[in-house]
Every structure is written in C-alpha cells, then in structure tokens.
PDB file of C-alpha atoms in Angstrom:
ATOM      1  CA  UNK D   2       9.427 -13.837  14.959  1.00  0.00           C
ATOM      2  CA  UNK D   3       6.640 -11.881  13.703  1.00  0.00           C
ATOM      3  CA  UNK D   4       4.871 -11.528  17.284  1.00  0.00           C
ATOM      4  CA  UNK D   5       8.210 -10.278  18.518  1.00  0.00           C
ATOM      5  CA  UNK D   6       8.030  -7.576  16.048  1.00  0.00           C
ATOM      6  CA  UNK D   7       4.501  -6.780  17.228  1.00  0.00           C
ATOM      7  CA  UNK D   8       5.605  -6.748  20.914  1.00  0.00           C
ATOM      8  CA  UNK D   9       8.372  -4.337  20.118  1.00  0.00           C
ATOM      9  CA  UNK D  10       6.586  -1.675  18.187  1.00  0.00           C
ATOM     10  CA  UNK D  11       7.354   0.976  15.652  1.00  0.00           C
ATOM     11  CA  UNK D  12       8.004  -1.525  13.164  1.00  0.00           C
ATOM     12  CA  UNK D  13       8.454  -0.458   9.410  1.00  0.00           C
ATOM     13  CA  UNK D  14       6.728  -2.370   6.771  1.00  0.00           C
ATOM     14  CA  UNK D  15       7.365  -2.083   3.149  1.00  0.00           C
ATOM     15  CA  UNK D  16       5.572  -0.099   0.445  1.00  0.00           C
ATOM     16  CA  UNK D  17       3.411  -0.837  -2.462  1.00  0.00           C
ATOM     17  CA  UNK D  18       4.081  -3.683  -4.850  1.00  0.00           C
ATOM     18  CA  UNK D  19       1.389  -3.265  -7.451  1.00  0.00           C
ATOM     19  CA  UNK D  20       2.196   0.354  -8.245  1.00  0.00           C
ATOM     20  CA  UNK D  21       5.918  -0.541  -8.358  1.00  0.00           C
ATOM     21  CA  UNK D  22       5.120  -3.026 -10.907  1.00  0.00           C
ATOM     22  CA  UNK D  23       3.232  -0.507 -13.088  1.00  0.00           C
ATOM     23  CA  UNK D  24       6.125   1.804 -12.888  1.00  0.00           C
ATOM     24  CA  UNK D  25       8.535  -1.010 -14.334  1.00  0.00           C
ATOM     25  CA  UNK D  26       6.236  -1.923 -17.044  1.00  0.00           C
ATOM     26  CA  UNK D  27       3.320  -3.886 -16.001  1.00  0.00           C
ATOM     27  CA  UNK D  28       0.139  -3.276 -17.617  1.00  0.00           C
ATOM     28  CA  UNK D  29      -3.140  -2.195 -15.749  1.00  0.00           C
ATOM     29  CA  UNK D  30      -5.495  -5.218 -15.418  1.00  0.00           C
ATOM     30  CA  UNK D  31      -2.753  -8.074 -15.998  1.00  0.00           C
ATOM     31  CA  UNK D  32      -2.501 -10.338 -13.070  1.00  0.00           C
ATOM     32  CA  UNK D  33       0.299  -8.949 -11.135  1.00  0.00           C
ATOM     33  CA  UNK D  34       1.006 -12.127  -9.225  1.00  0.00           C
ATOM     34  CA  UNK D  35       1.840 -14.070 -12.314  1.00  0.00           C
ATOM     35  CA  UNK D  36       5.068 -11.820 -12.275  1.00  0.00           C
ATOM     36  CA  UNK D  37       6.404 -14.157  -9.369  1.00  0.00           C
ATOM     37  CA  UNK D  38       6.802 -16.759 -12.089  1.00  0.00           C
ATOM     38  CA  UNK D  39       7.330 -14.627 -15.429  1.00  0.00           C
ATOM     39  CA  UNK D  40       9.555 -11.864 -13.838  1.00  0.00           C
ATOM     40  CA  UNK D  41      11.012 -13.220 -10.672  1.00  0.00           C
ATOM     41  CA  UNK D  42      14.023 -10.928 -11.065  1.00  0.00           C
ATOM     42  CA  UNK D  43      11.915  -7.702 -11.055  1.00  0.00           C
ATOM     43  CA  UNK D  44      10.141  -9.036  -7.636  1.00  0.00           C
ATOM     44  CA  UNK D  45      13.336  -9.729  -6.277  1.00  0.00           C
ATOM     45  CA  UNK D  46      14.636  -6.126  -7.045  1.00  0.00           C
ATOM     46  CA  UNK D  47      11.437  -4.693  -5.552  1.00  0.00           C
ATOM     47  CA  UNK D  48      11.691  -6.725  -2.307  1.00  0.00           C
ATOM     48  CA  UNK D  49      15.435  -6.036  -2.213  1.00  0.00           C
ATOM     49  CA  UNK D  50      14.754  -2.207  -2.487  1.00  0.00           C
ATOM     50  CA  UNK D  51      12.423  -2.234   0.196  1.00  0.00           C
ATOM     51  CA  UNK D  52      14.774  -4.000   2.590  1.00  0.00           C
ATOM     52  CA  UNK D  53      17.633  -1.773   1.806  1.00  0.00           C
ATOM     53  CA  UNK D  54      15.344   1.313   2.403  1.00  0.00           C
ATOM     54  CA  UNK D  55      14.702   0.056   6.105  1.00  0.00           C
ATOM     55  CA  UNK D  56      11.569  -1.994   6.026  1.00  0.00           C
ATOM     56  CA  UNK D  57      11.712  -4.884   8.417  1.00  0.00           C
ATOM     57  CA  UNK D  58       8.511  -6.600   7.228  1.00  0.00           C
ATOM     58  CA  UNK D  59       7.981  -7.609   3.639  1.00  0.00           C
ATOM     59  CA  UNK D  60       4.623  -8.366   1.998  1.00  0.00           C
ATOM     60  CA  UNK D  61       4.610 -11.149  -0.651  1.00  0.00           C
ATOM     61  CA  UNK D  62       3.371 -10.404  -4.178  1.00  0.00           C
ATOM     62  CA  UNK D  63       0.221 -12.675  -3.939  1.00  0.00           C
ATOM     63  CA  UNK D  64      -2.511 -10.016  -3.170  1.00  0.00           C
ATOM     64  CA  UNK D  65      -4.798 -11.259  -5.960  1.00  0.00           C
ATOM     65  CA  UNK D  66      -3.055 -14.779  -6.548  1.00  0.00           C
ATOM     66  CA  UNK D  67      -5.184 -17.618  -7.116  1.00  0.00           C
ATOM     67  CA  UNK D  68      -2.679 -20.416  -7.822  1.00  0.00           C
ATOM     68  CA  UNK D  69      -0.929 -22.240  -5.377  1.00  0.00           C
ATOM     69  CA  UNK D  70       2.503 -22.312  -7.580  1.00  0.00           C
ATOM     70  CA  UNK D  71       2.386 -18.269  -7.769  1.00  0.00           C
ATOM     71  CA  UNK D  72       1.585 -18.260  -3.922  1.00  0.00           C
ATOM     72  CA  UNK D  73       4.604 -20.553  -3.044  1.00  0.00           C
ATOM     73  CA  UNK D  74       6.984 -18.690  -5.395  1.00  0.00           C
ATOM     74  CA  UNK D  75       6.041 -15.344  -3.747  1.00  0.00           C
ATOM     75  CA  UNK D  76       6.955 -16.537  -0.348  1.00  0.00           C
ATOM     76  CA  UNK D  77      10.467 -17.610  -1.870  1.00  0.00           C
ATOM     77  CA  UNK D  78      11.145 -14.542  -3.478  1.00  0.00           C
ATOM     78  CA  UNK D  79      10.213 -12.320  -0.182  1.00  0.00           C
ATOM     79  CA  UNK D  80      12.385 -14.734   1.810  1.00  0.00           C
ATOM     80  CA  UNK D  81      15.300 -13.850  -0.469  1.00  0.00           C
ATOM     81  CA  UNK D  82      15.478 -10.292   0.873  1.00  0.00           C
ATOM     82  CA  UNK D  83      15.993 -11.746   4.468  1.00  0.00           C
ATOM     83  CA  UNK D  84      13.352  -9.952   6.127  1.00  0.00           C
ATOM     84  CA  UNK D  85      10.335 -11.049   8.136  1.00  0.00           C
ATOM     85  CA  UNK D  86       7.644 -12.166   5.593  1.00  0.00           C
ATOM     86  CA  UNK D  87       3.903 -11.709   5.644  1.00  0.00           C
ATOM     87  CA  UNK D  88       2.007 -13.457   3.120  1.00  0.00           C
ATOM     88  CA  UNK D  89      -0.609 -11.345   1.351  1.00  0.00           C
ATOM     89  CA  UNK D  90      -4.222 -12.327   0.445  1.00  0.00           C
ATOM     90  CA  UNK D  91      -6.972  -9.994  -0.799  1.00  0.00           C
ATOM     91  CA  UNK D  92     -10.477 -10.766  -1.205  1.00  0.00           C
ATOM     92  CA  UNK D  93     -11.426 -13.689  -3.703  1.00  0.00           C
ATOM     93  CA  UNK D  94     -14.829 -12.300  -4.296  1.00  0.00           C
ATOM     94  CA  UNK D  95     -15.833 -11.855  -8.102  1.00  0.00           C
ATOM     95  CA  UNK D  96     -17.334  -8.143  -8.969  1.00  0.00           C
ATOM     96  CA  UNK D  97     -20.620  -7.523  -7.318  1.00  0.00           C
ATOM     97  CA  UNK D  98     -20.701 -10.506  -4.871  1.00  0.00           C
ATOM     98  CA  UNK D  99     -20.392 -10.733  -1.177  1.00  0.00           C
ATOM     99  CA  UNK D 100     -18.735 -11.908   1.018  1.00  0.00           C
ATOM    100  CA  UNK D 101     -15.063 -10.982   0.455  1.00  0.00           C
ATOM    101  CA  UNK D 102     -14.070 -14.673   0.768  1.00  0.00           C
ATOM    102  CA  UNK D 103     -16.958 -16.651  -0.427  1.00  0.00           C
ATOM    103  CA  UNK D 104     -15.129 -20.044  -1.037  1.00  0.00           C
ATOM    104  CA  UNK D 105     -13.442 -21.274   2.056  1.00  0.00           C
ATOM    105  CA  UNK D 106     -12.106 -24.202   0.726  1.00  0.00           C
ATOM    106  CA  UNK D 107     -10.212 -22.329  -1.978  1.00  0.00           C
ATOM    107  CA  UNK D 108      -8.994 -19.780   0.452  1.00  0.00           C
ATOM    108  CA  UNK D 109      -7.655 -22.341   2.758  1.00  0.00           C
ATOM    109  CA  UNK D 110      -5.812 -24.044  -0.177  1.00  0.00           C
ATOM    110  CA  UNK D 111      -4.172 -20.454  -0.856  1.00  0.00           C
ATOM    111  CA  UNK D 112      -3.276 -20.287   2.812  1.00  0.00           C
ATOM    112  CA  UNK D 113      -1.717 -23.749   2.852  1.00  0.00           C
ATOM    113  CA  UNK D 114       0.579 -22.649  -0.144  1.00  0.00           C
ATOM    114  CA  UNK D 115       1.603 -19.337   1.753  1.00  0.00           C
ATOM    115  CA  UNK D 116       2.303 -21.339   4.963  1.00  0.00           C
ATOM    116  CA  UNK D 117       6.234 -20.859   4.543  1.00  0.00           C
ATOM    117  CA  UNK D 118       5.900 -17.167   5.528  1.00  0.00           C
ATOM    118  CA  UNK D 119       5.728 -15.940   8.727  1.00  0.00           C
ATOM    119  CA  UNK D 120       2.133 -14.759   8.864  1.00  0.00           C
ATOM    120  CA  UNK D 121      -0.604 -14.035   6.730  1.00  0.00           C
ATOM    121  CA  UNK D 122      -2.306 -10.704   6.005  1.00  0.00           C
ATOM    122  CA  UNK D 123      -5.942 -10.812   4.705  1.00  0.00           C
ATOM    123  CA  UNK D 124      -5.714  -7.373   3.086  1.00  0.00           C
ATOM    124  CA  UNK D 125      -8.213  -4.702   1.804  1.00  0.00           C
ATOM    125  CA  UNK D 126     -11.222  -6.425   3.630  1.00  0.00           C
ATOM    126  CA  UNK D 127     -14.764  -4.729   3.773  1.00  0.00           C
ATOM    127  CA  UNK D 128     -16.975  -7.344   5.698  1.00  0.00           C
ATOM    128  CA  UNK D 129     -16.789  -9.941   8.507  1.00  0.00           C
ATOM    129  CA  UNK D 130     -15.775 -12.847   6.326  1.00  0.00           C
ATOM    130  CA  UNK D 131     -12.316 -11.986   6.752  1.00  0.00           C
ATOM    131  CA  UNK D 132     -12.617 -13.021  10.452  1.00  0.00           C
ATOM    132  CA  UNK D 133     -14.518 -16.132   9.665  1.00  0.00           C
ATOM    133  CA  UNK D 134     -11.307 -17.145   7.337  1.00  0.00           C
ATOM    134  CA  UNK D 135      -9.124 -16.239  10.031  1.00  0.00           C
ATOM    135  CA  UNK D 136     -10.750 -18.606  12.587  1.00  0.00           C
ATOM    136  CA  UNK D 137     -10.598 -21.386   9.911  1.00  0.00           C
ATOM    137  CA  UNK D 138      -7.205 -20.811   9.457  1.00  0.00           C
ATOM    138  CA  UNK D 139      -6.324 -20.889  13.275  1.00  0.00           C
ATOM    139  CA  UNK D 140      -7.975 -24.318  13.360  1.00  0.00           C
ATOM    140  CA  UNK D 141      -5.940 -25.612  10.336  1.00  0.00           C
ATOM    141  CA  UNK D 142      -2.764 -23.940  11.111  1.00  0.00           C
ATOM    142  CA  UNK D 143      -2.708 -23.349  14.982  1.00  0.00           C
ATOM    143  CA  UNK D 144      -0.574 -20.518  16.057  1.00  0.00           C
ATOM    144  CA  UNK D 145       0.173 -19.114  12.567  1.00  0.00           C
ATOM    145  CA  UNK D 146      -0.413 -15.576  13.043  1.00  0.00           C
ATOM    146  CA  UNK D 147      -3.071 -13.932  10.900  1.00  0.00           C
ATOM    147  CA  UNK D 148      -3.464 -10.369  10.411  1.00  0.00           C
ATOM    148  CA  UNK D 149      -6.385  -8.412   8.937  1.00  0.00           C
ATOM    149  CA  UNK D 150      -6.681  -4.963   7.260  1.00  0.00           C
ATOM    150  CA  UNK D 151      -9.723  -2.804   6.206  1.00  0.00           C
ATOM    151  CA  UNK D 152     -10.238  -0.461   3.498  1.00  0.00           C
ATOM    152  CA  UNK D 153     -12.644   2.481   3.910  1.00  0.00           C
ATOM    153  CA  UNK D 154     -14.769   4.594   1.715  1.00  0.00           C
ATOM    154  CA  UNK D 155     -13.237   7.850   0.552  1.00  0.00           C
ATOM    155  CA  UNK D 156     -14.424  10.589   2.231  1.00  0.00           C
ATOM    156  CA  UNK D 157     -16.294   8.759   5.057  1.00  0.00           C
ATOM    157  CA  UNK D 158     -15.123   6.326   7.538  1.00  0.00           C
ATOM    158  CA  UNK D 159     -17.048   3.191   7.032  1.00  0.00           C
ATOM    159  CA  UNK D 160     -15.714   0.193   5.402  1.00  0.00           C
ATOM    160  CA  UNK D 161     -17.047  -0.933   1.942  1.00  0.00           C
ATOM    161  CA  UNK D 162     -19.709  -3.272   3.481  1.00  0.00           C
ATOM    162  CA  UNK D 163     -20.792  -0.249   5.618  1.00  0.00           C
ATOM    163  CA  UNK D 164     -19.122  -1.057   9.058  1.00  0.00           C
ATOM    164  CA  UNK D 165     -17.736   1.667  11.290  1.00  0.00           C
ATOM    165  CA  UNK D 166     -14.147   1.053  12.612  1.00  0.00           C
ATOM    166  CA  UNK D 167     -15.588   0.658  16.024  1.00  0.00           C
ATOM    167  CA  UNK D 168     -17.583  -2.248  14.916  1.00  0.00           C
ATOM    168  CA  UNK D 169     -14.739  -3.933  13.081  1.00  0.00           C
ATOM    169  CA  UNK D 170     -12.390  -3.270  16.333  1.00  0.00           C
ATOM    170  CA  UNK D 171     -14.964  -5.287  18.382  1.00  0.00           C
ATOM    171  CA  UNK D 172     -14.922  -8.109  15.989  1.00  0.00           C
ATOM    172  CA  UNK D 173     -10.984  -8.195  16.157  1.00  0.00           C
ATOM    173  CA  UNK D 174     -11.215  -8.021  19.959  1.00  0.00           C
ATOM    174  CA  UNK D 175     -13.512 -11.305  19.907  1.00  0.00           C
ATOM    175  CA  UNK D 176     -11.319 -13.099  17.351  1.00  0.00           C
ATOM    176  CA  UNK D 177      -8.058 -14.853  17.111  1.00  0.00           C
ATOM    177  CA  UNK D 178      -6.376 -12.245  14.613  1.00  0.00           C
ATOM    178  CA  UNK D 179      -2.914 -11.235  15.799  1.00  0.00           C
ATOM    179  CA  UNK D 180      -3.267  -7.625  14.441  1.00  0.00           C
ATOM    180  CA  UNK D 181      -5.800  -5.260  13.079  1.00  0.00           C
ATOM    181  CA  UNK D 182      -5.164  -2.914  10.481  1.00  0.00           C
ATOM    182  CA  UNK D 183      -6.355  -0.149   8.090  1.00  0.00           C
ATOM    183  CA  UNK D 184      -5.027   0.286   4.407  1.00  0.00           C
ATOM    184  CA  UNK D 185      -5.931   2.545   1.417  1.00  0.00           C
ATOM    185  CA  UNK D 186      -7.920   5.027   3.614  1.00  0.00           C
ATOM    186  CA  UNK D 187      -7.293   8.959   3.720  1.00  0.00           C
ATOM    187  CA  UNK D 188      -8.510   8.956   7.109  1.00  0.00           C
ATOM    188  CA  UNK D 189      -5.899   6.530   8.753  1.00  0.00           C
ATOM    189  CA  UNK D 190      -5.302   8.487  12.002  1.00  0.00           C
ATOM    190  CA  UNK D 191      -9.179   8.597  12.737  1.00  0.00           C
ATOM    191  CA  UNK D 192      -9.605   4.866  12.060  1.00  0.00           C
ATOM    192  CA  UNK D 193      -6.697   3.991  14.216  1.00  0.00           C
ATOM    193  CA  UNK D 194      -7.940   5.907  17.033  1.00  0.00           C
ATOM    194  CA  UNK D 195     -11.287   4.311  16.672  1.00  0.00           C
ATOM    195  CA  UNK D 196      -9.815   0.786  16.771  1.00  0.00           C
ATOM    196  CA  UNK D 197      -7.795   1.578  19.773  1.00  0.00           C
ATOM    197  CA  UNK D 198     -10.816   2.696  21.700  1.00  0.00           C
ATOM    198  CA  UNK D 199     -12.356  -0.589  21.278  1.00  0.00           C
ATOM    199  CA  UNK D 200      -9.638  -3.325  21.237  1.00  0.00           C
ATOM    200  CA  UNK D 201      -6.227  -3.790  22.827  1.00  0.00           C
ATOM    201  CA  UNK D 202      -5.539  -5.892  19.711  1.00  0.00           C
ATOM    202  CA  UNK D 203      -2.121  -4.698  18.262  1.00  0.00           C
ATOM    203  CA  UNK D 204      -2.950  -2.254  15.225  1.00  0.00           C
ATOM    204  CA  UNK D 205      -1.134  -1.244  11.963  1.00  0.00           C
ATOM    205  CA  UNK D 206      -1.724   1.031   9.221  1.00  0.00           C
ATOM    206  CA  UNK D 207      -0.486   1.097   5.322  1.00  0.00           C
ATOM    207  CA  UNK D 208      -1.818   4.429   4.031  1.00  0.00           C
ATOM    208  CA  UNK D 209      -1.541   5.059   0.233  1.00  0.00           C
ATOM    209  CA  UNK D 210       0.035   8.157  -1.163  1.00  0.00           C
ATOM    210  CA  UNK D 211      -3.192   9.505  -2.035  1.00  0.00           C
ATOM    211  CA  UNK D 212      -5.266   9.319  -5.331  1.00  0.00           C
ATOM    212  CA  UNK D 213      -3.219   9.912  -8.569  1.00  0.00           C
ATOM    213  CA  UNK D 214      -3.593  12.863 -10.552  1.00  0.00           C
ATOM    214  CA  UNK D 215      -2.251  12.615 -13.974  1.00  0.00           C
ATOM    215  CA  UNK D 216      -0.452   9.459 -13.098  1.00  0.00           C
ATOM    216  CA  UNK D 217       1.369  10.668 -10.172  1.00  0.00           C
ATOM    217  CA  UNK D 218       0.677  10.323  -6.501  1.00  0.00           C
ATOM    218  CA  UNK D 219       0.691  13.558  -4.248  1.00  0.00           C
ATOM    219  CA  UNK D 220       2.065  12.425  -0.979  1.00  0.00           C
ATOM    220  CA  UNK D 221       5.698  12.918  -0.946  1.00  0.00           C
ATOM    221  CA  UNK D 222       8.106  10.715   1.009  1.00  0.00           C
ATOM    222  CA  UNK D 223       8.700  13.538   3.434  1.00  0.00           C
ATOM    223  CA  UNK D 224       4.927  13.636   4.100  1.00  0.00           C
ATOM    224  CA  UNK D 225       4.735  10.081   4.368  1.00  0.00           C
ATOM    225  CA  UNK D 226       7.215   9.856   6.923  1.00  0.00           C
ATOM    226  CA  UNK D 227       5.580  12.614   8.986  1.00  0.00           C
ATOM    227  CA  UNK D 228       2.449  10.458   8.654  1.00  0.00           C
ATOM    228  CA  UNK D 229       4.349   7.446   9.679  1.00  0.00           C
ATOM    229  CA  UNK D 230       5.411   9.067  12.700  1.00  0.00           C
ATOM    230  CA  UNK D 231       1.887  10.366  13.599  1.00  0.00           C
ATOM    231  CA  UNK D 232       0.642   6.738  13.279  1.00  0.00           C
ATOM    232  CA  UNK D 233       3.374   5.351  15.413  1.00  0.00           C
ATOM    233  CA  UNK D 234       2.811   8.001  17.965  1.00  0.00           C
ATOM    234  CA  UNK D 235      -0.896   7.042  18.063  1.00  0.00           C
ATOM    235  CA  UNK D 236      -0.150   3.616  18.998  1.00  0.00           C
ATOM    236  CA  UNK D 237       0.384   1.749  15.733  1.00  0.00           C
ATOM    237  CA  UNK D 238       2.602  -1.321  16.149  1.00  0.00           C
ATOM    238  CA  UNK D 239       3.523  -1.321  12.655  1.00  0.00           C
ATOM    239  CA  UNK D 240       3.253   1.176   9.531  1.00  0.00           C
ATOM    240  CA  UNK D 241       3.686   0.536   5.817  1.00  0.00           C
ATOM    241  CA  UNK D 242       2.617   1.905   2.592  1.00  0.00           C
ATOM    242  CA  UNK D 243       0.041   0.797   0.313  1.00  0.00           C
ATOM    243  CA  UNK D 244      -0.773   2.291  -3.441  1.00  0.00           C
ATOM    244  CA  UNK D 245       1.633   4.626  -4.745  1.00  0.00           C
ATOM    245  CA  UNK D 246       4.284   4.580  -1.966  1.00  0.00           C
ATOM    246  CA  UNK D 247       7.872   3.644  -3.056  1.00  0.00           C
ATOM    247  CA  UNK D 248      11.243   2.570  -1.554  1.00  0.00           C
ATOM    248  CA  UNK D 249      11.723   6.096  -1.243  1.00  0.00           C
ATOM    249  CA  UNK D 250       8.859   6.676   1.158  1.00  0.00           C
ATOM    250  CA  UNK D 251       9.933   3.837   3.192  1.00  0.00           C
ATOM    251  CA  UNK D 252      13.427   5.114   3.425  1.00  0.00           C
ATOM    252  CA  UNK D 253      12.126   8.614   4.448  1.00  0.00           C
ATOM    253  CA  UNK D 254      10.087   6.966   7.291  1.00  0.00           C
ATOM    254  CA  UNK D 255      12.896   4.881   8.451  1.00  0.00           C
ATOM    255  CA  UNK D 256      15.115   7.987   8.548  1.00  0.00           C
ATOM    256  CA  UNK D 257      12.415   9.778  10.623  1.00  0.00           C
ATOM    257  CA  UNK D 258      11.582   7.029  12.989  1.00  0.00           C
ATOM    258  CA  UNK D 259      12.938   7.099  16.529  1.00  0.00           C
ATOM    259  CA  UNK D 260      13.746  10.385  18.340  1.00  0.00           C
ATOM    260  CA  UNK D 261      12.451  12.507  15.170  1.00  0.00           C
ATOM    261  CA  UNK D 262       9.137  10.797  15.698  1.00  0.00           C
ATOM    262  CA  UNK D 263       9.018  11.126  19.503  1.00  0.00           C
ATOM    263  CA  UNK D 264       9.545  14.856  19.064  1.00  0.00           C
ATOM    264  CA  UNK D 265       7.104  15.608  16.450  1.00  0.00           C
TER     265      UNK D 265
END
C-alpha cells in the first residue's frame, strides 16, 4: 500500500504533531509521545483533522518514543483515521553523542513495536547511522519499507554531521531505503534537486512553517501550498509539513494539488 503511493506520486502527508500538541496544552520539554497513553483523544483528534484536511499518509506520534507500549498505541491511534500509516522514529542519541542511533538493539525493539504500521520513517537524521539501522531492520523485517529523512543546518545545506545532500543521496542510492527525504530545512527545494541528481530513490519533503516569531510561525497555509506544488513539480513523490504546520496548511496544499500545481 505504501509502495503504491510512492509509485503514484504527488502524495500529501500530514503536518506537524509536536507543535499541534503544544497548541493544545502540552508543555515544552515534556515527553509528547506519552500523550498516546495519557491523552489518546487529543492524538485521535489531530490525526482525524489531518485526514479530513486531505492527508493520505499519517505519521505516528512516536518521534521520541522510547517505550514499546507508547509505540504500539501510537500506531493504533493513527490507524483509527483510516489512512496509510508511517511509524515515526527520531534519533535516539543523548545530547552531545554520536551517532544518531547508537544502540542498535534498542532501536530494533522500538521498530518491532511499530511494525503494525505500513512502514517506518527515520526522521531528522544527521549521519549515516540511519542507513545502518535501515539495513538491520530490512534483515529483521524483510520487505517492510523504511524511509529516511535528513535535517540540515540553518543557512547552509549540510546535515548536522556535515554531509552535503549529494553525499546523502549516494548513501541512499546504495542502501535498502524505500525513500529519501528532507525535513526542517529552509532550502528544501535545493536539497531535493541535489538528491535527484544523484539517485533514483523516491524523494519526499516535509518543510517547516519557518522559525517562530513571538510564538507564531510565519509560513501561511497559502505559501505552504505553493511550496508543496513547487516540490511536487520538482519531482517529490510525497510532501507534508514539519514544525509549525497545521491542518490548515495541509488543507491548502490539498486544494491546490493537481491542475493548479501543474500550472504554477
């Protein structure tokens, strides 16, 4: 099902979960994945709003989850919105350590708990360890699609470990990952173009709504919709939103997709 979406192209993913939870009462710094257990109705509501806005692919609220129970509940809650579900797993390192995924056994336990999803996204990566984890997951769960998405330094197009997009794309080309993405980066179009020059691996992008000013994110839903069109026209198979994007951003992209994107 997930691979069918990749083949079809112009897929609309959901928007941010973390900033949506902060808008709905979560405190900065608290473990947001724990809301799967403590506030499941809020998680259900956010998934449902993204689905109603036109998202075809939902990410689980498990980005920083470290508990199998939290992971399993995250998949169940996303499934209730009746969309394709991609389990979300971010780097498990502690501050100041490398690599992104230092404990392979821990990561495989978390992946096992997320296996009821249609695939897995290793998100906000900065180094090659995500590809090593993807290889281990492929050995453990053959055929389960693993996506990987890199974040990049503000104002410059290198990952937080110093790699250029072209280098990352070559890693993807030689790996088992099903798709290569970029998230939380101002230069998403530049990164996407660099990816596509080096690999035929399907690509995707999840741009943020910019850097917050006085608690507000500057990228409007209409501007996000235009950026989504530009990314689809550049060859992205899938587009969604990262920090600061809302169901309104996804609704605007859904409305603009298709003929309007082709003419833009």
